[in-house]
Amino acid sequence: MTTEQDAPPSRRQQILDTAAELFAQRGFHGVSVADLGAACGISGPALYKHFASKDAVLAEMLVSISEQLLAVGRERAAATDSPAAALEALVGWHVDFALRHRALIVVQDRDWESLPPAAREQVRLLQRQYVEVWAEQLRLLHPDLGLGAARATAHAAFGLINSTPHSGLLDDAAMRDLLRAMAVRALRADA
C-alpha cells in the first residue's frame, strides 16, 4: 500500500510544503519568491535551482497531490472485495488526506485560477478520474444510481470531508472518526 515516506523530505518537497502553508495563509499572489525563499531558509533566487517560477511551484503542488489522490484511491478500491468496503477505504484515505493536507485544500480552492492553463487541465483530468473511482463503486453499491448522480454524490462527500477539518473544533483523531462515520453513512444511504 502506498504511504508517505518516513524519510526526511527532499529540498524540493520542503519548498512545496512551505509554499502550501504560505499560499494557504496569504494566497498565491500574497507570497513573493523572496518570501518563499526566506521561509525555506534560502534566497529567493536560489529557489530557481528547484523550480522555474512561482507558478511552477503551484503547478507541481496541485498536480502531484492530484496524482497521489488518484493513485492511492485506485489502490485502496482495488484492494477490497466489495463496493461497500471500497467506499470505506476511499473515505478513510480521503479523510486522512484532508487532515494531513489542510493547506493544500485551501490552496486548491482559493488559488485555482492562478494555476497555469496546462496544469489546470492536468489537475482537472486527474480529479475527474478520481471522481470516477468513487462513482464506479457507488454505482456497484447502488445499481439504480445514474452516472451523473454517482458523480454528484462523490463531489458531495468530498465537500463534507474537505471543508470540515478547517472549521472543526475537534482534535484530529476525533475529527477523523466523525468524518469517516458521516461520509460512510451518507454514501451507503439509498440514493
PDB file of C-alpha atoms in Angstrom:
ATOM      1  CA  MET A   1       0.000   0.000   0.000  1.00  0.00           C
ATOM      2  CA  THR A   2       1.271   3.479  -0.839  1.00  0.00           C
ATOM      3  CA  THR A   3       2.140   5.615   2.176  1.00  0.00           C
ATOM      4  CA  GLU A   4       4.034   8.806   2.737  1.00  0.00           C
ATOM      5  CA  GLN A   5       7.647   8.009   3.479  1.00  0.00           C
ATOM      6  CA  ASP A   6       9.168   8.430   6.899  1.00  0.00           C
ATOM      7  CA  ALA A   7      12.442   9.669   5.359  1.00  0.00           C
ATOM      8  CA  PRO A   8      13.095  13.393   5.557  1.00  0.00           C
ATOM      9  CA  PRO A   9      11.568  15.229   2.594  1.00  0.00           C
ATOM     10  CA  SER A  10      13.802  16.381  -0.251  1.00  0.00           C
ATOM     11  CA  ARG A  11      14.611  20.087  -0.547  1.00  0.00           C
ATOM     12  CA  ARG A  12      12.123  20.267  -3.422  1.00  0.00           C
ATOM     13  CA  GLN A  13       9.394  18.735  -1.246  1.00  0.00           C
ATOM     14  CA  GLN A  14      10.279  21.105   1.601  1.00  0.00           C
ATOM     15  CA  ILE A  15       9.759  24.016  -0.772  1.00  0.00           C
ATOM     16  CA  LEU A  16       6.398  22.609  -1.880  1.00  0.00           C
ATOM     17  CA  ASP A  17       5.277  22.045   1.723  1.00  0.00           C
ATOM     18  CA  THR A  18       6.369  25.517   2.798  1.00  0.00           C
ATOM     19  CA  ALA A  19       4.732  27.086  -0.242  1.00  0.00           C
ATOM     20  CA  ALA A  20       1.465  25.284   0.535  1.00  0.00           C
ATOM     21  CA  GLU A  21       1.428  26.723   4.051  1.00  0.00           C
ATOM     22  CA  LEU A  22       2.296  30.239   2.882  1.00  0.00           C
ATOM     23  CA  PHE A  23      -0.173  30.183  -0.024  1.00  0.00           C
ATOM     24  CA  ALA A  24      -2.896  28.918   2.327  1.00  0.00           C
ATOM     25  CA  GLN A  25      -2.184  31.720   4.800  1.00  0.00           C
ATOM     26  CA  ARG A  26      -1.687  34.637   2.393  1.00  0.00           C
ATOM     27  CA  GLY A  27      -2.893  33.485  -1.008  1.00  0.00           C
ATOM     28  CA  PHE A  28      -0.722  32.736  -4.024  1.00  0.00           C
ATOM     29  CA  HIS A  29      -0.428  36.391  -5.012  1.00  0.00           C
ATOM     30  CA  GLY A  30       0.356  37.428  -1.425  1.00  0.00           C
ATOM     31  CA  VAL A  31       3.605  35.436  -1.373  1.00  0.00           C
ATOM     32  CA  SER A  32       6.687  36.591  -3.263  1.00  0.00           C
ATOM     33  CA  VAL A  33       9.578  34.414  -4.392  1.00  0.00           C
ATOM     34  CA  ALA A  34      11.678  36.207  -1.769  1.00  0.00           C
ATOM     35  CA  ASP A  35       9.086  35.340   0.920  1.00  0.00           C
ATOM     36  CA  LEU A  36       9.090  31.706  -0.128  1.00  0.00           C
ATOM     37  CA  GLY A  37      12.878  31.527  -0.234  1.00  0.00           C
ATOM     38  CA  ALA A  38      13.185  33.144   3.206  1.00  0.00           C
ATOM     39  CA  ALA A  39      10.660  30.705   4.692  1.00  0.00           C
ATOM     40  CA  CYS A  40      12.695  27.834   3.219  1.00  0.00           C
ATOM     41  CA  GLY A  41      15.991  29.229   4.516  1.00  0.00           C
ATOM     42  CA  ILE A  42      17.339  30.101   1.063  1.00  0.00           C
ATOM     43  CA  SER A  43      17.448  33.213  -1.064  1.00  0.00           C
ATOM     44  CA  GLY A  44      14.608  33.884  -3.462  1.00  0.00           C
ATOM     45  CA  PRO A  45      16.865  33.402  -6.498  1.00  0.00           C
ATOM     46  CA  ALA A  46      18.095  30.051  -5.080  1.00  0.00           C
ATOM     47  CA  LEU A  47      14.512  28.846  -5.443  1.00  0.00           C
ATOM     48  CA  TYR A  48      15.072  28.855  -9.198  1.00  0.00           C
ATOM     49  CA  LYS A  49      17.511  25.954  -8.798  1.00  0.00           C
ATOM     50  CA  HIS A  50      14.470  23.845  -7.924  1.00  0.00           C
ATOM     51  CA  PHE A  51      11.566  25.487  -9.799  1.00  0.00           C
ATOM     52  CA  ALA A  52      11.395  27.642 -12.919  1.00  0.00           C
ATOM     53  CA  SER A  53       8.911  30.042 -11.302  1.00  0.00           C
ATOM     54  CA  LYS A  54       6.421  30.515  -8.501  1.00  0.00           C
ATOM     55  CA  ASP A  55       3.763  29.364 -10.981  1.00  0.00           C
ATOM     56  CA  ALA A  56       5.730  26.129 -11.418  1.00  0.00           C
ATOM     57  CA  VAL A  57       5.661  25.609  -7.640  1.00  0.00           C
ATOM     58  CA  LEU A  58       1.876  25.956  -7.589  1.00  0.00           C
ATOM     59  CA  ALA A  59       1.508  23.692 -10.620  1.00  0.00           C
ATOM     60  CA  GLU A  60       3.664  20.909  -9.222  1.00  0.00           C
ATOM     61  CA  MET A  61       1.998  21.219  -5.826  1.00  0.00           C
ATOM     62  CA  LEU A  62      -1.525  20.699  -7.170  1.00  0.00           C
ATOM     63  CA  VAL A  63      -0.683  18.255  -9.975  1.00  0.00           C
ATOM     64  CA  SER A  64       1.387  15.986  -7.724  1.00  0.00           C
ATOM     65  CA  ILE A  65      -1.215  15.875  -4.969  1.00  0.00           C
ATOM     66  CA  SER A  66      -3.942  15.126  -7.534  1.00  0.00           C
ATOM     67  CA  GLU A  67      -1.795  12.288  -8.881  1.00  0.00           C
ATOM     68  CA  GLN A  68      -1.371  10.946  -5.353  1.00  0.00           C
ATOM     69  CA  LEU A  69      -5.100  11.131  -4.601  1.00  0.00           C
ATOM     70  CA  LEU A  70      -5.886   9.176  -7.767  1.00  0.00           C
ATOM     71  CA  ALA A  71      -3.139   6.567  -7.403  1.00  0.00           C
ATOM     72  CA  VAL A  72      -3.885   5.778  -3.766  1.00  0.00           C
ATOM     73  CA  GLY A  73      -7.638   5.936  -4.359  1.00  0.00           C
ATOM     74  CA  ARG A  74      -7.363   3.358  -7.142  1.00  0.00           C
ATOM     75  CA  GLU A  75      -5.088   1.220  -4.998  1.00  0.00           C
ATOM     76  CA  ARG A  76      -7.418   1.309  -1.992  1.00  0.00           C
ATOM     77  CA  ALA A  77     -10.517   0.496  -4.061  1.00  0.00           C
ATOM     78  CA  ALA A  78      -8.772  -2.389  -5.849  1.00  0.00           C
ATOM     79  CA  ALA A  79      -7.596  -3.927  -2.575  1.00  0.00           C
ATOM     80  CA  THR A  80     -11.161  -4.560  -1.357  1.00  0.00           C
ATOM     81  CA  ASP A  81     -13.698  -7.274  -2.058  1.00  0.00           C
ATOM     82  CA  SER A  82     -16.934  -5.275  -2.196  1.00  0.00           C
ATOM     83  CA  PRO A  83     -18.208  -1.843  -3.200  1.00  0.00           C
ATOM     84  CA  ALA A  84     -19.076  -1.053   0.432  1.00  0.00           C
ATOM     85  CA  ALA A  85     -15.550  -1.926   1.539  1.00  0.00           C
ATOM     86  CA  ALA A  86     -14.109   0.063  -1.375  1.00  0.00           C
ATOM     87  CA  LEU A  87     -16.108   3.147  -0.376  1.00  0.00           C
ATOM     88  CA  GLU A  88     -14.986   2.789   3.235  1.00  0.00           C
ATOM     89  CA  ALA A  89     -11.384   2.545   2.054  1.00  0.00           C
ATOM     90  CA  LEU A  90     -11.802   5.579  -0.200  1.00  0.00           C
ATOM     91  CA  VAL A  91     -13.402   7.579   2.602  1.00  0.00           C
ATOM     92  CA  GLY A  92     -10.632   6.597   5.011  1.00  0.00           C
ATOM     93  CA  TRP A  93      -7.973   7.636   2.507  1.00  0.00           C
ATOM     94  CA  HIS A  94      -9.630  10.944   1.673  1.00  0.00           C
ATOM     95  CA  VAL A  95     -10.238  11.836   5.325  1.00  0.00           C
ATOM     96  CA  ASP A  96      -6.624  11.075   6.195  1.00  0.00           C
ATOM     97  CA  PHE A  97      -5.503  13.165   3.227  1.00  0.00           C
ATOM     98  CA  ALA A  98      -7.735  16.089   4.198  1.00  0.00           C
ATOM     99  CA  LEU A  99      -6.485  16.109   7.774  1.00  0.00           C
ATOM    100  CA  ARG A 100      -2.818  15.894   6.732  1.00  0.00           C
ATOM    101  CA  HIS A 101      -3.033  18.410   3.894  1.00  0.00           C
ATOM    102  CA  ARG A 102      -5.333  21.170   5.071  1.00  0.00           C
ATOM    103  CA  ALA A 103      -3.194  23.839   3.417  1.00  0.00           C
ATOM    104  CA  LEU A 104      -3.354  22.127   0.028  1.00  0.00           C
ATOM    105  CA  ILE A 105      -7.131  22.026   0.170  1.00  0.00           C
ATOM    106  CA  VAL A 106      -7.220  25.770   0.851  1.00  0.00           C
ATOM    107  CA  VAL A 107      -4.754  26.464  -1.962  1.00  0.00           C
ATOM    108  CA  GLN A 108      -6.673  24.256  -4.408  1.00  0.00           C
ATOM    109  CA  ASP A 109      -9.898  26.056  -3.619  1.00  0.00           C
ATOM    110  CA  ARG A 110      -8.672  29.629  -3.392  1.00  0.00           C
ATOM    111  CA  ASP A 111      -5.835  29.758  -5.937  1.00  0.00           C
ATOM    112  CA  TRP A 112      -7.273  27.537  -8.680  1.00  0.00           C
ATOM    113  CA  GLU A 113      -7.403  30.409 -11.165  1.00  0.00           C
ATOM    114  CA  SER A 114      -3.700  31.122 -10.618  1.00  0.00           C
ATOM    115  CA  LEU A 115      -2.715  27.711 -11.976  1.00  0.00           C
ATOM    116  CA  PRO A 116      -1.116  27.856 -15.423  1.00  0.00           C
ATOM    117  CA  PRO A 117      -3.625  26.596 -18.026  1.00  0.00           C
ATOM    118  CA  ALA A 118      -1.782  23.347 -18.833  1.00  0.00           C
ATOM    119  CA  ALA A 119      -1.529  22.443 -15.140  1.00  0.00           C
ATOM    120  CA  ARG A 120      -5.180  23.368 -14.592  1.00  0.00           C
ATOM    121  CA  GLU A 121      -6.220  20.958 -17.337  1.00  0.00           C
ATOM    122  CA  GLN A 122      -3.992  18.223 -15.941  1.00  0.00           C
ATOM    123  CA  VAL A 123      -5.453  18.660 -12.450  1.00  0.00           C
ATOM    124  CA  ARG A 124      -8.995  18.633 -13.875  1.00  0.00           C
ATOM    125  CA  LEU A 125      -8.293  15.378 -15.724  1.00  0.00           C
ATOM    126  CA  LEU A 126      -6.820  13.734 -12.618  1.00  0.00           C
ATOM    127  CA  GLN A 127      -9.728  14.933 -10.491  1.00  0.00           C
ATOM    128  CA  ARG A 128     -12.280  13.609 -12.976  1.00  0.00           C
ATOM    129  CA  GLN A 129     -10.535  10.234 -12.900  1.00  0.00           C
ATOM    130  CA  TYR A 130     -10.599  10.280  -9.101  1.00  0.00           C
ATOM    131  CA  VAL A 131     -14.319  11.044  -9.107  1.00  0.00           C
ATOM    132  CA  GLU A 132     -14.832   8.099 -11.475  1.00  0.00           C
ATOM    133  CA  VAL A 133     -13.156   5.738  -8.986  1.00  0.00           C
ATOM    134  CA  TRP A 134     -15.751   6.770  -6.401  1.00  0.00           C
ATOM    135  CA  ALA A 135     -18.652   6.848  -8.887  1.00  0.00           C
ATOM    136  CA  GLU A 136     -17.905   3.318 -10.058  1.00  0.00           C
ATOM    137  CA  GLN A 137     -18.083   1.952  -6.518  1.00  0.00           C
ATOM    138  CA  LEU A 138     -21.232   3.951  -5.777  1.00  0.00           C
ATOM    139  CA  ARG A 139     -22.947   2.510  -8.852  1.00  0.00           C
ATOM    140  CA  LEU A 140     -21.932  -1.009  -7.867  1.00  0.00           C
ATOM    141  CA  LEU A 141     -23.367  -0.436  -4.396  1.00  0.00           C
ATOM    142  CA  HIS A 142     -26.495   1.335  -5.714  1.00  0.00           C
ATOM    143  CA  PRO A 143     -27.276  -0.232  -9.136  1.00  0.00           C
ATOM    144  CA  ASP A 144     -30.130   2.215  -9.837  1.00  0.00           C
ATOM    145  CA  LEU A 145     -27.866   5.242  -9.358  1.00  0.00           C
ATOM    146  CA  GLY A 146     -27.159   7.056 -12.623  1.00  0.00           C
ATOM    147  CA  LEU A 147     -23.656   8.126 -13.525  1.00  0.00           C
ATOM    148  CA  GLY A 148     -24.404  11.837 -13.044  1.00  0.00           C
ATOM    149  CA  ALA A 149     -25.906  11.206  -9.624  1.00  0.00           C
ATOM    150  CA  ALA A 150     -22.949   9.000  -8.647  1.00  0.00           C
ATOM    151  CA  ARG A 151     -20.520  11.752  -9.603  1.00  0.00           C
ATOM    152  CA  ALA A 152     -22.568  14.340  -7.705  1.00  0.00           C
ATOM    153  CA  THR A 153     -22.636  12.039  -4.676  1.00  0.00           C
ATOM    154  CA  ALA A 154     -18.841  11.716  -4.788  1.00  0.00           C
ATOM    155  CA  HIS A 155     -18.475  15.502  -5.001  1.00  0.00           C
ATOM    156  CA  ALA A 156     -20.837  15.935  -2.049  1.00  0.00           C
ATOM    157  CA  ALA A 157     -18.713  13.522   0.001  1.00  0.00           C
ATOM    158  CA  PHE A 158     -15.580  15.469  -0.956  1.00  0.00           C
ATOM    159  CA  GLY A 159     -17.291  18.669   0.137  1.00  0.00           C
ATOM    160  CA  LEU A 160     -18.076  17.198   3.541  1.00  0.00           C
ATOM    161  CA  ILE A 161     -14.601  15.799   4.018  1.00  0.00           C
ATOM    162  CA  ASN A 162     -12.628  18.746   2.623  1.00  0.00           C
ATOM    163  CA  SER A 163     -14.459  21.555   4.369  1.00  0.00           C
ATOM    164  CA  THR A 164     -14.895  20.236   7.865  1.00  0.00           C
ATOM    165  CA  PRO A 165     -11.256  19.870   9.009  1.00  0.00           C
ATOM    166  CA  HIS A 166     -10.786  23.624   8.634  1.00  0.00           C
ATOM    167  CA  SER A 167     -13.682  24.591  10.837  1.00  0.00           C
ATOM    168  CA  GLY A 168     -13.895  21.634  13.192  1.00  0.00           C
ATOM    169  CA  LEU A 169     -13.190  22.131  16.852  1.00  0.00           C
ATOM    170  CA  LEU A 170     -12.164  18.530  17.484  1.00  0.00           C
ATOM    171  CA  ASP A 171      -8.704  17.046  17.631  1.00  0.00           C
ATOM    172  CA  ASP A 172      -7.597  15.118  14.541  1.00  0.00           C
ATOM    173  CA  ALA A 173      -8.454  11.659  15.903  1.00  0.00           C
ATOM    174  CA  ALA A 174     -11.996  12.666  16.840  1.00  0.00           C
ATOM    175  CA  MET A 175     -12.433  14.578  13.575  1.00  0.00           C
ATOM    176  CA  ARG A 176     -11.187  11.547  11.621  1.00  0.00           C
ATOM    177  CA  ASP A 177     -13.751   9.295  13.314  1.00  0.00           C
ATOM    178  CA  LEU A 178     -16.571  11.792  12.816  1.00  0.00           C
ATOM    179  CA  LEU A 179     -15.821  12.445   9.141  1.00  0.00           C
ATOM    180  CA  ARG A 180     -15.421   8.759   8.332  1.00  0.00           C
ATOM    181  CA  ALA A 181     -18.684   7.832  10.033  1.00  0.00           C
ATOM    182  CA  MET A 182     -20.660  10.663   8.437  1.00  0.00           C
ATOM    183  CA  ALA A 183     -19.288  10.123   4.922  1.00  0.00           C
ATOM    184  CA  VAL A 184     -19.750   6.339   5.001  1.00  0.00           C
ATOM    185  CA  ARG A 185     -23.343   6.692   6.236  1.00  0.00           C
ATOM    186  CA  ALA A 186     -24.100   9.219   3.512  1.00  0.00           C
ATOM    187  CA  LEU A 187     -22.558   7.074   0.765  1.00  0.00           C
ATOM    188  CA  ARG A 188     -24.275   3.896   1.894  1.00  0.00           C
ATOM    189  CA  ALA A 189     -27.708   5.509   2.086  1.00  0.00           C
ATOM    190  CA  ASP A 190     -30.081   4.683  -0.734  1.00  0.00           C
ATOM    191  CA  ALA A 191     -29.925   7.461  -3.272  1.00  0.00           C
TER     192      ALA A 191
END
